[in-house]
Short mmCIF file of C-alpha atoms and ligand atoms in Angstrom, two decimals:
data_model
loop_
_atom_site.label_atom_id
_atom_site.label_comp_id
_atom_site.label_asym_id
_atom_site.label_seq_id
_atom_site.Cartn_x
_atom_site.Cartn_y
_atom_site.Cartn_z
CA MET A 1 41.59 -46.52 274.57
CA ARG A 2 44.52 -47.55 276.74
CA PHE A 3 43.48 -51.14 276.15
CA GLN A 4 43.06 -50.73 272.39
CA LYS A 5 46.62 -49.45 271.99
CA LEU A 6 47.98 -52.56 273.65
CA GLU A 7 45.45 -54.93 272.13
CA SER A 8 47.82 -57.43 270.54
CA ARG A 9 49.99 -57.69 273.67
CA LEU A 10 46.90 -58.10 275.84
CA ASN A 11 45.40 -60.72 273.54
CA LYS A 12 48.58 -62.74 273.76
CA SER A 13 48.49 -62.70 277.58
CA LEU A 14 44.82 -63.58 277.62
CA SER A 15 45.22 -66.53 275.30
CA GLU A 16 48.07 -67.82 277.45
CA VAL A 17 45.80 -67.72 280.51
CA VAL A 18 42.99 -69.44 278.62
CA LYS A 19 45.38 -72.15 277.42
CA SER A 20 46.69 -72.67 280.94
CA GLY A 21 43.16 -73.41 282.17
CA GLN A 22 43.99 -71.74 285.49
CA PHE A 23 41.65 -68.81 286.12
CA ILE A 24 41.78 -68.24 289.88
CA LEU A 25 44.84 -67.79 292.14
CA GLY A 26 47.52 -69.03 289.78
CA ASN A 27 50.85 -67.84 288.40
CA GLN A 28 49.53 -64.61 286.92
CA VAL A 29 48.22 -63.33 290.25
CA GLU A 30 51.46 -64.29 291.99
CA LYS A 31 53.50 -62.61 289.27
CA PHE A 32 51.49 -59.41 289.45
CA GLU A 33 51.69 -59.37 293.26
CA ARG A 34 55.49 -59.57 293.03
CA GLU A 35 55.69 -56.86 290.40
CA PHE A 36 53.30 -54.49 292.15
CA SER A 37 54.94 -54.79 295.57
CA LYS A 38 58.29 -54.12 293.91
CA TYR A 39 56.85 -51.05 292.16
CA ILE A 40 55.30 -49.65 295.35
CA GLY A 41 58.30 -50.60 297.48
CA THR A 42 56.76 -52.98 300.00
CA GLN A 43 57.61 -56.53 300.99
CA HIS A 44 54.18 -57.88 300.11
CA CYS A 45 51.17 -57.38 297.89
CA VAL A 46 47.91 -59.31 298.19
CA ALA A 47 45.70 -58.97 295.11
CA VAL A 48 41.95 -58.80 295.73
CA ASN A 49 38.75 -57.99 293.88
CA SER A 50 38.37 -54.27 294.68
CA CYS A 51 39.61 -51.45 296.85
CA THR A 52 36.38 -51.62 298.86
CA ASP A 53 37.18 -55.24 299.75
CA ALA A 54 40.82 -54.33 300.35
CA ILE A 55 39.74 -51.94 303.12
CA THR A 56 37.38 -54.52 304.64
CA LEU A 57 40.08 -57.19 304.54
CA CYS A 58 42.72 -54.99 306.22
CA LEU A 59 40.30 -54.26 309.05
CA LYS A 60 39.36 -57.95 309.34
CA ALA A 61 43.05 -58.84 309.48
CA LEU A 62 43.37 -56.47 312.46
CA SER A 63 40.54 -58.35 314.21
CA ILE A 64 38.37 -55.25 314.44
CA ASN A 65 35.38 -55.67 316.73
CA PRO A 66 31.94 -54.02 316.57
CA GLY A 67 32.20 -50.61 318.20
CA ASP A 68 35.77 -50.07 317.02
CA GLU A 69 36.14 -46.79 315.18
CA VAL A 70 38.00 -45.94 311.99
CA ILE A 71 38.60 -42.31 311.04
CA THR A 72 38.38 -41.27 307.41
CA THR A 73 37.68 -38.26 305.22
CA GLY A 74 34.32 -36.76 304.24
CA LEU A 75 35.34 -36.15 300.62
CA THR A 76 36.08 -39.47 298.95
CA ALA A 77 34.37 -42.26 297.05
CA PRO A 78 31.61 -43.67 299.27
CA ALA A 79 33.51 -46.96 298.85
CA THR A 80 36.05 -45.85 301.48
CA ALA A 81 33.33 -45.72 304.14
CA ILE A 82 31.52 -48.80 302.79
CA GLY A 83 34.73 -50.83 303.17
CA ILE A 84 34.84 -49.82 306.84
CA ILE A 85 31.16 -50.62 307.47
CA ASN A 86 31.49 -54.03 305.77
CA SER A 87 34.21 -54.97 308.27
CA GLY A 88 31.87 -54.35 311.21
CA ALA A 89 33.72 -51.22 312.36
CA THR A 90 32.15 -47.77 312.71
CA PRO A 91 33.41 -45.03 310.41
CA VAL A 92 34.14 -41.63 311.95
CA ILE A 93 34.06 -39.25 309.02
CA VAL A 94 35.87 -35.92 309.41
CA ASP A 95 36.49 -32.77 307.37
CA ILE A 96 39.14 -32.01 304.74
CA GLU A 97 41.80 -29.35 304.46
CA ASP A 98 40.52 -26.59 302.23
CA ARG A 99 43.62 -26.39 300.06
CA THR A 100 44.63 -30.03 299.51
CA HIS A 101 41.14 -31.58 299.78
CA CYS A 102 42.73 -34.40 301.81
CA ILE A 103 41.81 -35.29 305.40
CA ASP A 104 42.33 -32.48 307.91
CA ILE A 105 45.01 -33.34 310.46
CA LYS A 106 43.39 -31.41 313.33
CA ALA A 107 40.04 -33.07 312.59
CA ILE A 108 41.70 -36.50 312.85
CA GLU A 109 42.99 -35.71 316.31
CA ALA A 110 39.62 -34.27 317.38
CA GLY A 111 37.92 -37.46 316.17
CA ILE A 112 40.04 -39.87 318.22
CA THR A 113 38.30 -41.69 321.09
CA LYS A 114 39.25 -44.69 323.22
CA ASN A 115 37.60 -46.86 320.53
CA THR A 116 39.66 -45.58 317.61
CA LYS A 117 41.67 -48.34 315.92
CA ALA A 118 42.70 -46.99 312.54
CA ILE A 119 42.95 -43.98 310.23
CA ILE A 120 42.25 -44.21 306.51
CA PRO A 121 43.61 -41.14 304.71
CA VAL A 122 42.72 -40.88 301.02
CA HIS A 123 45.27 -39.56 298.52
CA LEU A 124 42.55 -37.67 296.69
CA HIS A 125 42.79 -36.77 292.99
CA GLY A 126 46.38 -38.11 292.88
CA PHE A 127 47.76 -35.85 295.65
CA ALA A 128 49.27 -37.44 298.74
CA ALA A 129 47.70 -36.69 302.11
CA ASP A 130 50.04 -35.33 304.80
CA MET A 131 51.47 -38.73 305.73
CA SER A 132 54.20 -37.50 308.07
CA ALA A 133 51.62 -35.76 310.28
CA ILE A 134 49.28 -38.77 310.06
CA MET A 135 52.01 -41.27 311.00
CA GLU A 136 52.96 -39.06 313.93
CA ILE A 137 49.37 -39.09 315.23
CA ALA A 138 49.16 -42.84 314.64
CA GLU A 139 52.27 -43.42 316.68
CA LYS A 140 51.10 -41.12 319.46
CA TYR A 141 47.73 -42.91 319.83
CA ASN A 142 48.87 -46.38 318.71
CA LEU A 143 46.67 -46.53 315.62
CA ILE A 144 46.92 -48.40 312.34
CA VAL A 145 47.13 -46.40 309.09
CA ILE A 146 45.56 -47.71 305.89
CA GLU A 147 46.38 -45.46 302.91
CA ASP A 148 43.56 -45.36 300.36
CA CYS A 149 45.64 -45.14 297.17
CA ALA A 150 42.78 -45.80 294.71
CA GLN A 151 43.46 -42.43 293.04
CA ALA A 152 47.23 -42.29 293.49
CA HIS A 153 49.08 -45.26 291.93
CA GLY A 154 52.67 -44.03 291.65
CA ALA A 155 52.29 -40.78 293.63
CA THR A 156 55.26 -40.12 295.92
CA ILE A 157 56.28 -38.34 299.11
CA ASN A 158 60.03 -37.74 299.49
CA GLU A 159 60.72 -40.40 296.84
CA LYS A 160 58.59 -43.02 298.63
CA LYS A 161 55.49 -44.27 296.85
CA VAL A 162 52.14 -43.90 298.57
CA GLY A 163 51.04 -47.31 299.81
CA SER A 164 54.47 -47.94 301.34
CA ILE A 165 54.26 -45.40 304.17
CA GLY A 166 51.30 -46.53 306.30
CA HIS A 167 50.80 -50.05 307.69
CA PHE A 168 48.75 -50.92 304.60
CA GLY A 169 48.15 -49.41 301.18
CA VAL A 170 44.89 -50.23 299.40
CA PHE A 171 44.44 -49.87 295.64
CA SER A 172 41.68 -50.13 293.05
CA PHE A 173 42.21 -51.23 289.46
CA TYR A 174 38.73 -50.15 288.34
CA PRO A 175 39.07 -49.30 284.63
CA THR A 176 39.28 -45.50 285.03
CA LYS A 177 41.99 -45.47 287.72
CA ASN A 178 45.58 -44.49 286.86
CA LEU A 179 46.30 -48.22 286.70
CA GLY A 180 43.05 -49.88 285.63
CA CYS A 181 42.09 -53.28 284.23
CA PRO A 182 39.07 -54.12 282.04
CA GLY A 183 37.02 -55.23 285.04
CA ASP A 184 37.21 -55.04 288.82
CA GLY A 185 40.44 -55.45 290.72
CA GLY A 186 42.28 -54.28 293.80
CA ALA A 187 45.36 -54.87 295.93
CA ILE A 188 46.78 -54.43 299.40
CA THR A 189 50.43 -53.58 300.01
CA THR A 190 52.18 -54.10 303.35
CA ASN A 191 55.58 -54.79 304.85
CA SER A 192 54.19 -57.22 307.41
CA SER A 193 54.56 -60.92 306.56
CA GLU A 194 52.08 -61.78 309.28
CA TRP A 195 49.36 -59.49 307.95
CA ALA A 196 50.06 -60.52 304.35
CA ALA A 197 49.51 -64.16 305.32
CA LYS A 198 46.26 -63.31 307.09
CA LEU A 199 45.04 -61.28 304.12
CA THR A 200 45.92 -64.10 301.72
CA SER A 201 43.74 -66.43 303.78
CA LEU A 202 40.89 -63.93 304.37
CA ARG A 203 40.50 -63.10 300.65
CA ASN A 204 39.95 -66.80 299.94
CA TYR A 205 37.06 -67.53 302.35
CA GLY A 206 39.51 -67.72 305.23
CA PHE A 207 41.21 -70.94 304.12
CA ASP A 208 44.24 -71.74 306.23
CA GLU A 209 45.79 -74.87 304.66
CA ASN A 210 42.50 -76.71 304.09
CA GLU A 211 40.39 -75.51 306.95
CA ILE A 212 38.65 -72.29 307.84
CA THR A 213 39.77 -70.86 311.16
CA VAL A 214 38.45 -67.32 310.68
CA ALA A 215 35.56 -66.69 308.28
CA GLY A 216 36.84 -64.52 305.43
CA ILE A 217 35.26 -63.38 302.19
CA ASN A 218 35.60 -64.25 298.53
CA SER A 219 37.64 -61.44 297.05
CA ARG A 220 40.20 -62.62 294.55
CA LEU A 221 41.78 -60.89 291.58
CA ASP A 222 41.34 -63.30 288.66
CA GLU A 223 44.14 -64.52 286.41
CA LEU A 224 42.91 -62.70 283.30
CA GLN A 225 42.88 -59.32 285.05
CA ALA A 226 46.25 -60.04 286.68
CA ALA A 227 47.82 -60.87 283.29
CA ILE A 228 46.55 -57.58 281.86
CA LEU A 229 47.72 -55.61 284.89
CA SER A 230 51.21 -57.08 284.44
CA GLU A 231 51.19 -55.77 280.86
CA LEU A 232 49.99 -52.31 281.93
CA LEU A 233 52.15 -51.78 285.03
CA PRO A 234 55.37 -51.06 283.05
CA HIS A 235 53.47 -48.20 281.34
CA LEU A 236 52.13 -46.60 284.53
CA ASP A 237 54.98 -44.10 284.99
CA GLU A 238 54.67 -43.02 281.38
CA TYR A 239 50.88 -42.48 281.80
CA ASN A 240 51.47 -40.51 285.01
CA THR A 241 54.16 -38.39 283.37
CA LYS A 242 51.67 -37.48 280.66
CA ARG A 243 49.03 -36.56 283.22
CA ARG A 244 51.57 -34.30 284.94
CA MET A 245 52.54 -32.72 281.65
CA TYR A 246 48.90 -31.89 280.88
CA ALA A 247 48.37 -30.62 284.43
CA GLN A 248 51.29 -28.26 283.97
CA ARG A 249 49.92 -27.06 280.62
CA TYR A 250 46.46 -26.47 282.13
CA ILE A 251 47.98 -24.51 285.01
CA GLY A 252 49.97 -22.35 282.60
CA ALA A 253 47.04 -21.78 280.25
CA LEU A 254 44.38 -21.04 282.92
CA GLN A 255 46.51 -18.89 285.27
CA GLN A 256 44.71 -15.62 284.50
CA LEU A 257 41.16 -16.86 285.06
CA ASP A 258 39.14 -16.26 288.20
CA ILE A 259 39.26 -19.90 289.33
CA GLU A 260 41.17 -21.93 291.88
CA LEU A 261 43.72 -24.21 290.23
CA PRO A 262 45.52 -27.20 291.74
CA VAL A 263 49.22 -26.74 292.43
CA TYR A 264 51.82 -28.31 290.20
CA SER A 265 53.71 -31.11 291.92
CA LYS A 266 56.09 -33.63 290.43
CA ASP A 267 54.97 -36.00 293.20
CA ALA A 268 51.27 -35.95 292.25
CA VAL A 269 49.72 -38.21 289.61
CA TYR A 270 46.63 -36.09 288.75
CA HIS A 271 44.03 -38.83 288.80
CA GLN A 272 41.69 -35.86 288.39
CA PHE A 273 42.52 -32.28 287.47
CA VAL A 274 40.16 -30.38 289.74
CA ILE A 275 39.46 -26.65 289.54
CA LYS A 276 37.08 -24.70 291.79
CA VAL A 277 34.73 -22.16 290.25
CA ASN A 278 31.70 -20.07 291.15
CA ASN A 279 28.41 -21.19 289.57
CA ARG A 280 29.75 -24.66 289.02
CA ASN A 281 26.65 -26.11 287.40
CA ILE A 282 26.30 -23.27 284.90
CA VAL A 283 29.97 -23.53 283.97
CA ARG A 284 29.66 -27.27 283.40
CA LYS A 285 26.57 -26.83 281.25
CA LYS A 286 28.27 -24.20 279.10
CA LEU A 287 31.35 -26.38 278.72
CA LEU A 288 29.17 -29.25 277.61
CA GLU A 289 27.55 -26.99 275.00
CA ARG A 290 31.09 -26.57 273.68
CA ARG A 291 31.48 -30.34 273.77
CA VAL A 292 33.78 -30.49 276.79
CA ALA A 293 32.48 -33.17 279.12
CA THR A 294 33.58 -32.63 282.71
CA GLY A 295 33.05 -34.59 285.92
CA VAL A 296 32.71 -33.73 289.60
CA HIS A 297 34.64 -35.63 292.28
CA TYR A 298 32.60 -35.28 294.30
CA ASP A 299 29.34 -33.33 294.20
CA LYS A 300 28.25 -35.03 297.41
CA THR A 301 30.19 -35.27 300.62
CA LEU A 302 29.75 -38.54 302.50
CA ALA A 303 27.24 -36.70 304.73
CA ASP A 304 24.95 -36.30 301.72
CA HIS A 305 24.48 -40.07 301.42
CA PRO A 306 21.58 -41.24 303.59
CA ALA A 307 23.38 -44.40 304.73
CA LEU A 308 26.53 -42.52 305.73
CA ALA A 309 25.25 -39.27 307.25
CA GLU A 310 25.06 -40.63 310.78
CA TYR A 311 28.83 -41.26 310.83
CA CYS A 312 29.82 -37.75 309.78
CA LYS A 313 31.23 -34.94 311.88
CA GLU A 314 30.91 -31.35 310.69
CA LEU A 315 32.18 -31.25 307.06
CA LYS A 316 32.28 -27.55 306.30
CA ASN A 317 35.28 -27.54 303.95
CA ALA A 318 34.12 -30.72 302.24
CA HIS A 319 30.70 -29.17 301.53
CA GLU A 320 32.27 -26.03 300.11
CA ALA A 321 34.57 -28.05 297.86
CA ALA A 322 31.74 -30.35 296.74
CA ASN A 323 29.79 -27.28 295.61
CA SER A 324 32.54 -25.72 293.52
CA MET A 325 34.69 -28.50 292.06
CA ILE A 326 34.92 -29.46 288.42
CA SER A 327 37.16 -32.25 287.10
CA LEU A 328 38.59 -31.30 283.70
CA PRO A 329 39.59 -34.03 281.23
CA ILE A 330 43.05 -35.35 282.17
CA GLN A 331 43.13 -38.81 280.58
CA PRO A 332 46.21 -38.59 278.30
CA GLU A 333 44.40 -40.49 275.54
CA ILE A 334 41.72 -37.80 275.26
CA LEU A 335 43.99 -34.80 275.65
CA ASP A 336 46.43 -35.80 272.92
CA GLN A 337 43.86 -34.72 270.35
CA HIS A 338 41.73 -32.14 272.10
CA PHE A 339 43.79 -30.24 274.63
CA GLU A 340 43.83 -26.87 272.83
CA GLN A 341 40.09 -27.04 272.11
CA ILE A 342 39.37 -27.76 275.77
CA VAL A 343 41.49 -24.85 276.98
CA THR A 344 39.85 -22.48 274.47
CA ALA A 345 36.39 -23.58 275.63
CA ILE A 346 37.25 -23.08 279.30
CA LYS A 347 38.64 -19.60 278.68
CA ALA A 348 35.54 -18.62 276.69
CA VAL A 349 33.12 -19.95 279.32
CA ILE A 350 34.82 -18.53 282.38
CA ASN A 351 35.44 -15.01 281.03
C1 PLP B 401 37.53 -45.94 293.25
C2 PLP B 401 37.77 -45.70 294.67
C3 PLP B 401 37.48 -46.67 295.64
C4 PLP B 401 36.75 -47.94 295.32
O1 PLP B 401 37.44 -48.81 294.51
P1 PLP B 401 36.73 -50.18 294.03
O2 PLP B 401 37.85 -50.96 293.43
O3 PLP B 401 35.69 -49.78 293.01
O4 PLP B 401 36.14 -50.81 295.21
C5 PLP B 401 37.85 -46.43 296.96
N1 PLP B 401 38.43 -45.27 297.32
C6 PLP B 401 38.69 -44.29 296.42
C7 PLP B 401 39.35 -43.04 296.88
C8 PLP B 401 38.35 -44.47 295.07
O5 PLP B 401 38.61 -43.50 294.18
#
């Protein structure tokens, strides 16, 4: 729907790209990289094909070796752990804080070994993880921090955007993200010129001038997606403001119910609006009967995926959250027409 509203603008950009005949690594990608790094507040942005690849590429740029460990959270898209595994490193997956659903600071410290190289906090559902505590741990143990910002484009901490606080920020532009393109896309933000140069080489097979010195991967954002992202980026703050407005209205309207609501924060971007309820599956079914489609992010912790279980520590809070969460509709385009109906349905079902 976001795309339909901007259709004529997008068509114009697309036809310009088609006329240019340049589809890979041209002006559009460079332009979007400049605009996105400016928006996030970093020196550099390297556009890639996905957030999964962005994680893999950051770890490759750090010359991670087999046996090196990377600590991340047990409640996230499996992609966060897959990106680590694809780099050759070993994920160490730890529990979340009950209230914020982001990585638990004490669990990070408990998970550190002599092999730990990096921490990947995830700014889940549009809420920033506790970056000041994480950066303090990173400094103490000399670790790299890669912020997974796939659900938090534009979220802030003390006026700084997420993705500009750690050593790297990694983003997804999958269509449903707060900034999404009609296809796959991703980006890495960093203030390091040296790492940005390495990443630029590694995303393009590892080409350095015209030879390969380190084998990279093929993970490029294409020109068509970059052109569309440049059209959408100036609207991101307006989309996020709308998400916050609906979050605030939900919180006001659902106050009295026996459910756990997210807090209101002007710094959050509400990629999902997640409530916790008893009898989650029954509640979802009844909402669907009233034509309110909900999601769950996530109904599995990473420990519930056969390929990831072996990397997981005890995930007590993550399991509890995964059993009680419901994501209510928060896409501004849907809510504009149906917000009151959705609230009425929720009140009827939960009482
Ligand atoms: C969507 C998402 C990813 C994966 O992004 P892709 O671009 O699909 O690879 C990674 N981490 C989180 C937290 C996500 O929400």
